PDB file of C-alpha atoms in Angstrom:
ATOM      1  CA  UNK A1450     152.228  75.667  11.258  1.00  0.00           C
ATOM      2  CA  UNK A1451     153.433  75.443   7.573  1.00  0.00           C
ATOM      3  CA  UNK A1452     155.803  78.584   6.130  1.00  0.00           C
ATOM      4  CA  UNK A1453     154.229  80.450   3.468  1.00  0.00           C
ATOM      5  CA  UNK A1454     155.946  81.233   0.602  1.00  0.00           C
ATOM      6  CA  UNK A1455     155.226  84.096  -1.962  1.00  0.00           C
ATOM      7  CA  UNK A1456     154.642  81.477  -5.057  1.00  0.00           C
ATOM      8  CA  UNK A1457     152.297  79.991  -2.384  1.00  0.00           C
ATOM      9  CA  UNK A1458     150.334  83.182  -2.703  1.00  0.00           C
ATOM     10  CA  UNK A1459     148.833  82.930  -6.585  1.00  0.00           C
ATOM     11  CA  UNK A1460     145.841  84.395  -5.670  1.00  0.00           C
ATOM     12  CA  UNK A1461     145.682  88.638  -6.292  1.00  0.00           C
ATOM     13  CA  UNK A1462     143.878  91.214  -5.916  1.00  0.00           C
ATOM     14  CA  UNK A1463     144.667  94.129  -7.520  1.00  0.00           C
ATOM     15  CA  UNK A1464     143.407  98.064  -8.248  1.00  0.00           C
ATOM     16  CA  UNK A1465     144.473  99.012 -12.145  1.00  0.00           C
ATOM     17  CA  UNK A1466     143.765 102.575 -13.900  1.00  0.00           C
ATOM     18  CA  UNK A1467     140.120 103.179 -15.554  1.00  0.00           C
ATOM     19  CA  UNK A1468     141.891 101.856 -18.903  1.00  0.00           C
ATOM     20  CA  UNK A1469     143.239  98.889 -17.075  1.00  0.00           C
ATOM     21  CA  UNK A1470     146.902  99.701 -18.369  1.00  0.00           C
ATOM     22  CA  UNK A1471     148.638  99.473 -15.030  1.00  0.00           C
ATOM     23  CA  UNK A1472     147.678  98.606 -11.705  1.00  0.00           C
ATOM     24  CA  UNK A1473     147.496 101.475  -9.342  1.00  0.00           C
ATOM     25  CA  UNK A1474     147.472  98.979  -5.787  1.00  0.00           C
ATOM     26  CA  UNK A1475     147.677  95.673  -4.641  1.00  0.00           C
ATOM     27  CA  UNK A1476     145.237  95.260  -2.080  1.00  0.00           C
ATOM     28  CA  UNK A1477     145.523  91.586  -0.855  1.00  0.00           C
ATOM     29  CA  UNK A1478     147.607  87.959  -2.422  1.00  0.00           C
ATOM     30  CA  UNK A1479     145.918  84.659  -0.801  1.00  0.00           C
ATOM     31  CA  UNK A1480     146.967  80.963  -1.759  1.00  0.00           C
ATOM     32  CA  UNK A1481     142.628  79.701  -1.009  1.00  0.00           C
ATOM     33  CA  UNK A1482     140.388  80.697  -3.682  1.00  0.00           C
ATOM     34  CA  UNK A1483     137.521  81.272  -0.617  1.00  0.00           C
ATOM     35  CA  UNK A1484     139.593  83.926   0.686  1.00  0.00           C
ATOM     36  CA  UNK A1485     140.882  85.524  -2.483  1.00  0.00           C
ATOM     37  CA  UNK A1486     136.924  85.830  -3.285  1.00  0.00           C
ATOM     38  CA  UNK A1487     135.905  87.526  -0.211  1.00  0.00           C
ATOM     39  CA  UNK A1488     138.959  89.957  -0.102  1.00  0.00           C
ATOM     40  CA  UNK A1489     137.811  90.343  -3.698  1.00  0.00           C
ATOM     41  CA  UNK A1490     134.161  91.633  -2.743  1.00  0.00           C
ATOM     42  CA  UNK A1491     135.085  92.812   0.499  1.00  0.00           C
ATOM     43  CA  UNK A1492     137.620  95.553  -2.426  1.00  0.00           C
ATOM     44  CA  UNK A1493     134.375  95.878  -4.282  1.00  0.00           C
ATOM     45  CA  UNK A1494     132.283  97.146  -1.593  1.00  0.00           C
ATOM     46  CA  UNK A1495     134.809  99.505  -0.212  1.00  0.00           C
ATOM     47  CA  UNK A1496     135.842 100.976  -3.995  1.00  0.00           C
ATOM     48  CA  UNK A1497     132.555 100.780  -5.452  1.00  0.00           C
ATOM     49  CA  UNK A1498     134.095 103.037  -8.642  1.00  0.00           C
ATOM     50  CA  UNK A1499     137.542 101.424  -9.044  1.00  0.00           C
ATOM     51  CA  UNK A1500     138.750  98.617 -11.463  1.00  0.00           C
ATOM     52  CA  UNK A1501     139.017  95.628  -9.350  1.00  0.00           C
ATOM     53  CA  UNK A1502     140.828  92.165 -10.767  1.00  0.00           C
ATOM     54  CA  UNK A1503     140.836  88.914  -8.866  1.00  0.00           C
ATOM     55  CA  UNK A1504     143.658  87.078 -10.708  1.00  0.00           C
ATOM     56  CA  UNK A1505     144.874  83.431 -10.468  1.00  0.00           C
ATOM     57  CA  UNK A1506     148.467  83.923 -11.422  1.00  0.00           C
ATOM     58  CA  UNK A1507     147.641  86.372 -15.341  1.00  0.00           C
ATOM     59  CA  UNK A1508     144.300  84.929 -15.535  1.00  0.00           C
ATOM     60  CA  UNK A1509     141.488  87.528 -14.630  1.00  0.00           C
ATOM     61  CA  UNK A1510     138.862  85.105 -12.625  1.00  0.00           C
ATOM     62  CA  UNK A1511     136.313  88.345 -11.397  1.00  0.00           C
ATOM     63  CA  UNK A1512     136.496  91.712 -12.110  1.00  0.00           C
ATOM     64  CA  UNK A1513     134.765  94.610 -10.779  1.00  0.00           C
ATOM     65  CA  UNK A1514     134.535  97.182 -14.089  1.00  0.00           C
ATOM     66  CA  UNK A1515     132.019 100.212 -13.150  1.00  0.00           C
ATOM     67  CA  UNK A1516     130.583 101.870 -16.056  1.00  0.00           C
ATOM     68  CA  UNK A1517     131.085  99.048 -18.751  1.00  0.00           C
ATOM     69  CA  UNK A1518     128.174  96.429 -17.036  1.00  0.00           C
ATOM     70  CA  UNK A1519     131.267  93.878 -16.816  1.00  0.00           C
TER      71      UNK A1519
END
C-alpha cells in the first residue's frame, strides 16, 4: 500500500462563515474527486444550513450556499 502524503490530499471540504470570510471547519481532504464529491454531499445533507465548499486546491468546484439559490 502506497504512503499518502498531505499534497496528495488536494481535494477539501470545508465549512466557512455565512459571509464566506473564513472557514469555520474542515470536514474531510481526499486525493479522488469520487470521494471528495460524496464527502461533499454526504456535508450537505448533514448541514443542510451551512456554507459548504468542495475545493480542488483555491478553486471552488461545488458549493452548498443556502439562502442565495447557489
Amino acid at each position: 500500500m502506497a504512503v499518502r502524503r498531505m499534497q496528495d490530499l488536494v481535494f477539501t471540504i470545508e465549512q466557512w462563515t455565512a459571509d464566506e470570510a473564513a472557514i469555520e471547519e474542515k470536514l474531510a481532504e481526499a486525493s479522488n474527486a469520487v470521494v471528495a464529491r460524496a464527502a461533499f454531499t454526504a456535508a450537505c445533507r448533514q448541514r443542510p444550513t451551512s456554507v459548504i465548499l468542495l475545493r480542488h486546491g483555491i478553486r471552488v468546484v461545488e458549493a452548498q450556499r443556502p439562502g442565495t439559490g447557489r
